[in-house]
Amino acid sequence: MFSDLLPLRGANLGALSLLFIAILWRWYAVRRDRFIAHGKRGDVKGAPLTFPYVFPLLGSLPIMYLWDPRAFVLNPNNFFQSAHPVLVKILTQEFYVIRGPENVKALFKGSWACTSVPFVKFALGYAFGLPAKALSLYDKDDSGGGHLPHPGSNVEARNRIDYRVYQSLIRFLEGKGLQPFWNRFADNITQQLHDLHQRIGSDWEYRADLMKVVGDEATVSIINALCGPYLLRLNPHFLHDFWDFDRNLQTYLQGIPWFLAPRAYAVRKRVLNAVKVWQQYARDHFSDSAISVDGDDPFWGSSFFRERQEMFLAMDGFDYDAIASEDFGAIWAARNSVTAASWTIFEIYRDPELLASVRAEVDSCALRGADGRIQFDVDQLLRLPILQAVYAETLRLRMHFYIIRMPDRVDLNIRDWIIPRRKVIVTPTTVAHMDSEAWNIGVNNEHPVDQFWIGRFLKYPSKDSPGSTSPTFSTKELEGSWIPYGGGPRQCPGRHFAKRQILLTAALMVSLFDCEILEEGKNVREDFTLKGFGSGVSHPAGKVPMRIRRKDRGSM
C-alpha cells in the first residue's frame, strides 16, 4: 500500500515545485514590469526602486560576474546599466548604482557629503595588511573629511586619520611636494631610457614584452623619485615583488584566506618587509643636514614619507608595521600611471600613422641638454593635442574601477533621486567609458567604443575656417563620461603627476627608439578575468613581443 502512494506523493511534490516556480516568476514579472514602467516616466523621482530579482534570499546575485566580470558589467539587462539610480540587493548586502553622465556629475557634485572611511579601511586591511589596532582608528574616526570636524565628534585632532592622511596626499601631489617629486622623476626616467638607449644597438633586437620593458623603466624611476635610492638598493627583488603583489590584488580584496593562496600572501609579506627595511635604514641614517633646499632627502626620498612617520606615530594604534602598510599603499598607487604609460606606448607603436603624428608633435618641444640628452619642454608637451588624445583614450579604454561613495550624515540628492545616508553608491568607470550614447563613434559608427580611437577627444576646424588646420584636444564636454580619476572633492590627487608621467615617458620612448610590435602581440587583449578586472588600469592578458633598436640621434 505504501509503495502505491509513492508515485502520488512524487507527483504532488512536482506539482508543488512547479507552482512555487510559477509564483516566483509571477512575483518577479510584476516587479520587473513596474521597474520598467517606472524608468520610462521622467517625472517620477524620490527613492530609487529595487532592481528586480527572482529569488528573494539571493537577490541579484551576479553569478556570471565570476566568469567574465566585464561582460557582466556591460550586459544591457543587468543593474549596472539602469538608466536611473537603482537599489541592488545581493544576499544580505545592498547598494545603489549610478550611471549616465548627468547622474555621475550630480554624484560628484554632492560628494562633499560623502565619506570614504569604510572603503579605505577595507582596502588597507584586506590588501595592504594594516594591523587591527591601526584599523580600529578608522572605525573611531567620525570627524569627517573637512578642515573642521563634524559637530559632536570627540576625535582628537591627532587621530583624525581620514582627514590627515588625505591632506598629506594633497600637499604632496597637488601642493609644494609635486614639483620636486616631478623634477626627480623627469631626471630619473630620462636617465633610465638614455641608459637603455646606450645598451640597445642600432640593429633590431628581440624583446619578449614591450609592456615589461616600459613598465620596469617607469617603475624604477617613480620609486626612486618617491622613496630615494635605498628602497630598491636594499631590496633588489622589490621591483618583481611589486608587480607580483599587483597581480594578486584581487586575491586579497576577495578575502581569500592565506592557506588557499600562500604564494600571494608570501609576496605581500616580502613587499611589506622591504618597506620596513628601507624605513629602518632611513631612521638610522637620516639627519636634518641631509634635507635639501626642496625639503626632500636621499634617505626618505620625498618629505612626504618623512612627515608621515611623525604623523602616524602620534596616532593611537600605529607602530612601524602599520606605517609600512600605509606607505606601501601610497607606493603601490603608482601602478595605474605606469600601466597606462605602457598601454599608451603600445597604441602608438602599433599604428605607424599615429607614431608619425606623435613624433612630429614631440619633436616640436624637444630640447637638448648640456649633457647631450634629449629633454622636453613639459609645459608644451602637456598641450600637444594628439599625444593628449592618446593618453585620454588609453585611460578611457583601459581603466576599469569602481568609484564608491557613501553619504555620511545626510541623504544625498542626485537629480531629485534620494540616496539615504550610510548607504553605498557604486559607479563603474567601465560603464561610463563604454556608453555608446555618450561617446563619439564616428559618422557611420565606424569607431565602436570597445576600440581605440583618438578622434573621440579631438576637434578639427571646419574646412571653411581660416587659419590652422590642427586639431584641438578637450575633455570638457565629456564631464561625467570620462572619469578615470573619479571626481568631486576626493578626485584622485595623483592625476597631475600621472598625466605628466605618461606623456613624458611616451615622448622619450618614441624619440629614442624604433619599436616594431610583432604580429602575435598587436591584438593582445586585456585581462578581464576575476583576478584581473576592477583594480584600475588593466594588464594585458599576454605578452607583447617586439623588435627594438635605438633611434639614430641625428634623426632626433
XYZ file of C-alpha atoms in Angstrom:
556
model
C 0.000 0.000 0.000
C 2.802 2.425 0.902
C 4.508 1.710 -2.390
C 1.305 2.651 -4.197
C 1.414 6.117 -2.589
C 4.993 6.927 -3.696
C 4.095 7.932 -7.262
C 1.232 10.056 -5.924
C 3.497 11.831 -3.435
C 6.125 12.342 -6.121
C 3.518 13.835 -8.430
C 2.295 16.153 -5.678
C 5.851 17.291 -4.950
C 6.438 18.012 -8.622
C 3.207 19.963 -8.871
C 4.098 21.989 -5.781
C 7.514 22.739 -7.220
C 6.014 23.954 -10.482
C 3.510 26.059 -8.560
C 6.294 27.575 -6.463
C 8.334 28.419 -9.557
C 5.256 29.935 -11.220
C 4.568 32.094 -8.172
C 8.193 33.267 -8.036
C 8.209 34.077 -11.721
C 4.929 35.965 -11.476
C 6.265 37.900 -8.499
C 9.409 38.724 -10.493
C 7.464 39.677 -13.649
C 5.222 42.095 -11.759
C 8.213 43.783 -10.129
C 10.113 43.956 -13.409
C 7.135 45.441 -15.285
C 6.772 48.020 -12.541
C 10.504 48.750 -12.689
C 10.453 49.217 -16.478
C 7.333 51.415 -16.384
C 8.847 53.488 -13.606
C 12.017 54.005 -15.635
C 10.094 55.333 -18.627
C 8.432 58.052 -16.579
C 10.622 61.096 -16.400
C 8.554 62.788 -13.706
C 8.982 60.103 -11.062
C 11.877 60.592 -8.673
C 12.396 60.072 -4.953
C 13.633 56.762 -3.572
C 15.187 54.561 -6.317
C 13.397 51.295 -6.967
C 14.976 47.941 -6.172
C 16.337 46.133 -9.208
C 14.006 43.127 -9.720
C 15.222 39.626 -8.914
C 13.690 36.127 -8.903
C 14.850 34.509 -5.672
C 14.129 36.564 -2.524
C 17.061 35.319 -0.449
C 19.658 35.536 -3.214
C 18.644 38.870 -4.697
C 20.532 39.979 -7.829
C 23.341 37.502 -7.194
C 25.864 38.126 -10.026
C 26.869 34.531 -10.796
C 28.097 35.376 -14.313
C 30.460 38.003 -12.888
C 32.690 35.165 -11.701
C 33.380 34.061 -15.278
C 33.517 37.364 -17.163
C 33.287 40.499 -14.993
C 33.495 42.991 -17.865
C 30.808 41.254 -19.924
C 28.553 41.192 -16.867
C 29.051 44.892 -16.142
C 28.270 45.793 -19.763
C 25.290 43.458 -20.149
C 22.344 45.747 -21.041
C 19.987 43.673 -18.876
C 21.753 43.983 -15.545
C 21.643 46.570 -12.787
C 24.837 48.361 -13.844
C 23.048 49.511 -16.994
C 19.974 51.030 -15.353
C 19.241 54.488 -16.764
C 18.129 55.744 -13.346
C 19.633 55.221 -9.899
C 18.709 51.764 -8.656
C 18.930 49.824 -5.398
C 20.631 46.435 -5.711
C 20.198 43.650 -3.169
C 22.611 40.696 -3.067
C 22.203 38.235 -0.195
C 22.416 40.385 2.942
C 24.102 43.334 1.224
C 22.629 46.253 -0.665
C 23.992 49.214 -2.600
C 22.913 51.833 -5.112
C 24.178 52.011 -8.691
C 24.590 55.330 -10.521
C 25.257 55.649 -14.253
C 24.802 58.222 -17.006
C 26.771 61.490 -17.391
C 24.237 63.737 -15.666
C 23.761 61.391 -12.732
C 27.512 60.946 -12.351
C 28.087 64.699 -12.408
C 25.450 65.109 -9.714
C 27.107 62.375 -7.656
C 30.481 64.101 -7.838
C 28.934 67.468 -7.039
C 27.353 66.031 -3.895
C 30.430 64.077 -2.832
C 31.270 66.706 -0.223
C 28.632 64.980 1.929
C 30.213 61.536 1.489
C 32.805 59.595 3.437
C 35.412 57.184 2.123
C 36.444 55.792 5.521
C 34.777 52.325 5.236
C 36.333 51.666 1.814
C 39.796 52.929 2.729
C 39.682 50.723 5.807
C 38.596 47.731 3.715
C 41.438 48.174 1.209
C 44.108 48.785 3.845
C 43.015 45.807 5.918
C 42.436 43.257 3.190
C 45.013 44.276 0.579
C 47.809 46.014 2.483
C 47.695 44.121 5.769
C 47.194 47.091 8.088
C 47.183 45.650 11.649
C 43.920 45.588 13.605
C 44.967 48.213 16.169
C 45.616 50.772 13.464
C 42.497 49.757 11.539
C 40.354 50.417 14.603
C 41.243 54.097 14.368
C 39.244 54.302 11.133
C 36.203 52.896 12.948
C 36.503 55.548 15.633
C 37.035 58.464 13.252
C 33.645 60.158 12.898
C 35.155 63.614 12.439
C 34.639 63.773 8.663
C 36.986 64.818 5.882
C 36.615 68.593 6.200
C 39.033 71.026 7.803
C 36.648 71.357 10.725
C 35.452 68.151 12.426
C 31.772 67.264 12.427
C 29.824 68.808 15.328
C 29.627 66.328 18.156
C 32.768 64.410 17.177
C 35.121 63.761 20.077
C 38.040 62.503 17.975
C 41.307 64.177 18.942
C 42.950 66.226 16.195
C 45.943 63.867 16.089
C 43.619 60.888 15.487
C 41.652 62.387 12.590
C 43.178 59.757 10.356
C 40.975 60.181 7.275
C 41.456 63.940 7.134
C 45.164 63.931 7.972
C 46.127 61.149 5.560
C 44.274 62.775 2.679
C 45.735 66.189 3.436
C 49.234 64.696 3.371
C 48.475 63.382 -0.129
C 47.139 66.773 -1.242
C 50.259 68.601 -0.008
C 52.468 66.112 -1.821
C 50.635 65.663 -5.129
C 48.857 68.997 -5.520
C 50.939 71.295 -3.337
C 54.558 72.045 -2.549
C 55.675 68.418 -2.889
C 54.679 67.954 -6.535
C 57.388 69.981 -8.274
C 60.432 68.404 -6.582
C 58.854 64.944 -6.979
C 58.236 65.630 -10.656
C 61.736 67.004 -11.201
C 63.291 63.867 -9.733
C 61.069 61.602 -11.820
C 61.800 63.534 -15.030
C 65.545 63.256 -14.379
C 65.221 59.565 -13.468
C 63.150 58.459 -16.473
C 65.327 60.491 -18.839
C 68.447 58.811 -17.405
C 66.855 55.346 -17.386
C 65.771 55.499 -21.022
C 69.041 57.064 -22.214
C 70.908 54.243 -20.463
C 68.641 51.772 -22.268
C 69.381 53.656 -25.486
C 73.085 53.047 -24.920
C 72.582 49.327 -24.244
C 70.458 48.694 -27.320
C 72.201 48.607 -30.667
C 71.328 50.184 -33.991
C 70.248 46.777 -35.320
C 66.926 45.213 -34.409
C 66.888 43.267 -31.138
C 64.140 40.972 -29.877
C 62.404 41.676 -26.579
C 59.770 39.348 -25.147
C 57.435 42.030 -23.822
C 57.142 45.736 -24.633
C 54.913 46.258 -21.595
C 57.552 44.899 -19.229
C 60.339 46.966 -20.783
C 58.375 50.195 -20.376
C 56.885 49.172 -17.031
C 60.223 48.326 -15.418
C 61.918 51.556 -16.510
C 58.985 53.720 -15.395
C 58.507 51.885 -12.072
C 62.173 52.225 -11.110
C 62.046 55.928 -11.969
C 58.913 56.566 -9.900
C 60.050 54.542 -6.884
C 63.405 56.313 -6.775
C 61.665 59.681 -7.132
C 59.224 58.775 -4.347
C 61.453 56.957 -1.893
C 65.018 57.818 -2.801
C 67.537 55.171 -3.910
C 67.591 52.954 -0.827
C 64.294 51.075 -1.146
C 65.467 49.381 -4.350
C 69.132 49.299 -3.365
C 68.453 47.440 -0.109
C 65.777 45.196 -1.660
C 66.894 44.075 -5.137
C 63.793 41.884 -5.671
C 61.302 44.612 -4.792
C 60.503 45.500 -8.414
C 59.475 41.924 -9.216
C 57.535 41.557 -5.955
C 55.783 44.898 -6.520
C 54.194 43.664 -9.754
C 53.564 40.200 -8.327
C 51.628 41.841 -5.493
C 49.690 43.904 -8.013
C 48.687 40.804 -9.973
C 47.363 39.263 -6.751
C 45.435 42.308 -5.544
C 42.017 40.765 -6.167
C 43.074 37.696 -4.174
C 43.475 39.909 -1.109
C 40.393 42.051 -1.728
C 38.197 38.983 -2.175
C 39.237 37.790 1.275
C 40.716 34.508 0.072
C 42.447 33.035 3.159
C 46.213 32.699 3.190
C 46.215 28.898 3.246
C 44.391 28.876 -0.110
C 46.809 31.389 -1.645
C 50.110 31.025 0.239
C 52.211 32.380 -2.622
C 50.152 35.587 -2.857
C 50.450 36.249 0.871
C 54.177 35.469 0.813
C 54.587 38.173 -1.831
C 52.711 40.669 0.334
C 54.910 39.816 3.290
C 58.032 40.417 1.174
C 56.961 43.846 -0.113
C 55.984 44.989 3.387
C 59.269 43.694 4.811
C 61.129 45.575 2.069
C 59.420 48.822 3.060
C 60.273 48.164 6.723
C 63.957 47.518 5.867
C 64.139 50.760 3.876
C 62.402 52.821 6.554
C 64.537 51.418 9.344
C 67.639 52.326 7.309
C 66.237 55.842 6.852
C 65.562 56.206 10.592
C 69.101 55.033 11.382
C 70.911 57.268 8.884
C 68.814 60.397 8.411
C 69.864 63.718 9.878
C 68.497 67.204 9.352
C 71.635 68.127 7.426
C 70.566 65.705 4.672
C 67.493 67.796 3.813
C 67.881 69.623 0.513
C 66.506 73.046 -0.357
C 63.296 71.476 -1.691
C 62.681 69.703 1.635
C 63.494 66.177 0.454
C 66.430 63.951 1.380
C 68.175 60.842 -0.024
C 67.102 58.519 2.814
C 63.339 59.088 2.920
C 63.206 60.389 -0.614
C 60.175 62.666 -0.547
C 59.479 64.680 2.573
C 56.042 63.048 2.214
C 57.250 59.812 3.828
C 59.395 61.507 6.451
C 56.478 63.668 7.585
C 54.090 60.695 7.615
C 56.349 58.911 10.121
C 55.784 61.711 12.596
C 52.087 61.952 11.760
C 51.323 58.245 12.160
C 53.441 57.714 15.279
C 51.338 60.390 17.003
C 48.180 58.359 16.322
C 46.758 55.662 18.582
C 47.487 52.108 17.470
C 50.246 52.907 14.973
C 53.710 51.365 15.003
C 56.352 50.816 12.306
C 54.484 47.804 10.877
C 51.308 49.837 10.442
C 53.228 52.699 8.841
C 54.788 50.261 6.352
C 51.313 49.094 5.287
C 50.054 52.652 4.820
C 53.187 53.730 2.954
C 53.275 50.718 0.669
C 49.696 51.566 -0.264
C 50.907 55.007 -1.337
C 53.784 53.484 -3.323
C 51.576 50.881 -4.975
C 49.210 53.599 -6.250
C 51.788 54.440 -8.916
C 50.837 51.226 -10.735
C 47.992 52.884 -12.629
C 50.097 55.553 -14.318
C 52.869 53.050 -15.107
C 50.463 50.568 -16.698
C 48.722 53.382 -18.570
C 52.090 54.572 -19.921
C 52.788 51.059 -21.217
C 49.398 50.905 -22.990
C 49.919 54.412 -24.406
C 53.235 53.429 -25.944
C 51.738 50.158 -27.201
C 48.995 52.039 -29.058
C 51.467 54.494 -30.594
C 53.863 51.848 -31.884
C 51.014 49.647 -33.106
C 49.865 52.319 -35.570
C 52.603 53.704 -37.917
C 50.470 56.705 -38.892
C 49.830 57.580 -35.259
C 53.533 57.111 -34.485
C 54.474 59.589 -37.201
C 51.966 62.142 -35.901
C 53.140 61.810 -32.296
C 56.798 62.073 -33.310
C 56.089 65.232 -35.291
C 54.405 66.741 -32.222
C 57.037 65.824 -29.642
C 59.870 66.947 -31.927
C 58.406 70.445 -31.726
C 59.103 70.665 -27.995
C 62.320 68.628 -27.799
C 65.420 70.232 -26.327
C 68.969 69.003 -25.999
C 70.512 69.273 -22.564
C 74.080 70.244 -21.757
C 74.915 66.540 -21.384
C 73.601 65.808 -24.874
C 70.491 64.034 -23.627
C 67.153 64.813 -25.198
C 64.778 66.700 -22.925
C 61.353 68.269 -23.302
C 59.561 71.473 -22.515
C 56.985 69.747 -20.338
C 54.513 72.647 -20.331
C 54.469 72.482 -24.130
C 54.296 68.684 -24.038
C 51.124 68.930 -21.940
C 49.455 70.985 -24.680
C 50.074 68.609 -27.615
C 46.618 67.593 -28.891
C 47.385 64.197 -30.454
C 49.592 62.984 -27.610
C 46.954 64.085 -25.082
C 44.259 62.302 -27.080
C 46.280 59.069 -26.996
C 46.637 59.447 -23.227
C 42.931 60.156 -22.694
C 41.717 57.371 -24.982
C 44.070 54.908 -23.293
C 42.527 55.690 -19.910
C 39.004 55.536 -21.337
C 39.582 52.111 -22.844
C 41.772 50.527 -20.160
C 40.601 51.933 -16.805
C 38.285 49.500 -15.007
C 37.489 50.607 -11.496
C 34.542 51.002 -9.132
C 34.074 54.534 -7.841
C 32.473 54.157 -4.411
C 30.818 56.821 -2.306
C 28.689 56.783 0.852
C 26.637 59.735 2.165
C 27.766 60.277 5.718
C 25.381 62.353 7.815
C 22.717 63.494 5.349
C 20.840 61.906 2.467
C 22.320 62.525 -0.970
C 20.228 64.181 -3.683
C 21.118 63.072 -7.202
C 18.856 64.996 -9.573
C 15.935 64.505 -7.152
C 16.711 60.840 -6.574
C 17.339 60.439 -2.848
C 20.078 58.093 -1.608
C 19.794 57.512 2.152
C 22.723 58.282 4.410
C 25.178 55.468 5.211
C 24.260 53.621 2.006
C 26.920 52.599 -0.501
C 26.884 54.054 -4.032
C 28.777 52.329 -6.859
C 29.717 53.802 -10.246
C 31.860 51.618 -12.562
C 34.226 53.538 -14.835
C 33.808 50.777 -17.412
C 30.106 51.536 -17.835
C 30.740 55.278 -18.271
C 33.624 54.722 -20.683
C 31.720 52.214 -22.823
C 28.479 54.193 -23.163
C 27.967 54.437 -26.932
C 25.266 57.071 -26.406
C 27.713 59.395 -24.677
C 30.771 58.883 -26.909
C 31.585 59.841 -30.482
C 31.691 56.620 -32.516
C 32.232 58.224 -35.917
C 29.905 59.481 -38.620
C 28.985 55.962 -39.710
C 29.514 54.205 -36.369
C 32.872 53.002 -37.647
C 34.645 53.523 -34.307
C 32.788 51.438 -31.669
C 33.520 52.197 -28.038
C 35.446 48.960 -27.490
C 38.122 50.040 -29.986
C 40.934 52.570 -29.652
C 40.272 55.844 -31.498
C 41.809 59.182 -30.533
C 39.189 61.077 -32.561
C 36.842 60.961 -29.573
C 38.944 63.678 -27.931
C 39.893 65.783 -30.958
C 38.071 68.563 -32.743
C 39.138 69.696 -36.174
C 38.351 73.143 -37.604
C 35.846 73.198 -40.429
C 37.170 73.325 -43.974
C 35.837 76.855 -44.352
C 37.625 78.136 -41.246
C 40.727 80.221 -41.959
C 43.977 79.625 -40.142
C 45.304 76.480 -38.505
C 44.081 73.053 -39.538
C 45.468 71.449 -36.395
C 43.047 69.636 -34.089
C 42.316 70.714 -30.545
C 42.085 68.425 -27.530
C 39.439 68.703 -24.838
C 37.626 66.647 -22.198
C 35.316 69.448 -21.027
C 32.298 68.170 -22.937
C 32.901 64.681 -21.543
C 32.331 65.525 -17.892
C 30.560 62.603 -16.266
C 31.605 60.285 -19.110
C 35.422 60.390 -18.899
C 36.066 59.565 -15.242
C 39.380 57.666 -14.907
C 40.287 59.776 -11.856
C 36.851 59.853 -10.274
C 35.524 63.308 -9.450
C 34.430 65.690 -6.757
C 36.363 66.746 -3.646
C 38.133 63.385 -3.394
C 39.162 63.172 -7.039
C 42.477 61.334 -7.417
C 45.171 63.771 -6.233
C 47.782 61.968 -8.349
C 46.147 62.894 -11.652
C 48.514 65.810 -12.347
C 51.613 63.687 -11.894
C 50.079 60.760 -13.782
C 49.410 62.779 -16.913
C 52.903 64.255 -16.903
C 54.465 60.856 -16.300
C 52.558 59.146 -19.098
C 53.224 61.886 -21.656
C 56.923 62.285 -20.857
C 57.574 58.530 -20.858
C 55.840 58.198 -24.235
C 57.704 61.193 -25.694
C 61.067 59.791 -24.629
C 60.303 56.326 -25.977
C 59.255 57.491 -29.457
C 62.228 59.862 -29.610
C 64.846 57.339 -28.552
C 63.636 54.035 -30.025
C 62.163 52.387 -33.061
C 59.879 49.544 -31.979
C 58.103 47.002 -34.116
C 55.389 45.054 -32.343
C 55.329 41.501 -33.673
C 52.122 40.154 -35.159
C 51.207 37.965 -32.188
C 51.293 40.990 -29.890
C 49.385 43.547 -31.961
C 45.951 42.424 -30.825
C 46.748 41.440 -27.251
C 43.645 41.502 -25.087
C 43.168 42.895 -21.618
C 42.956 40.588 -18.626
C 39.231 40.579 -17.893
C 39.292 37.618 -15.535
C 38.031 37.901 -11.980
C 41.657 38.259 -10.880
C 42.470 40.995 -13.384
C 39.351 43.165 -13.639
C 38.339 46.073 -11.428
C 41.648 47.145 -9.857
C 42.346 50.123 -12.119
C 44.181 50.192 -15.439
C 44.097 46.648 -16.780
C 47.050 44.438 -17.552
C 47.356 42.666 -20.892
C 46.308 39.022 -20.854
C 49.566 38.055 -22.572
C 52.939 39.435 -23.601
C 53.654 41.930 -26.373
C 56.788 40.668 -28.181
C 58.667 43.262 -30.185
C 61.795 44.185 -32.060
C 63.568 47.318 -30.851
C 66.522 49.389 -31.947
C 67.861 52.725 -30.892
C 66.797 55.652 -32.976
C 69.584 57.491 -34.742
C 70.471 60.542 -32.665
C 70.856 62.535 -35.854
C 67.185 61.998 -36.577
C 66.016 63.075 -33.110
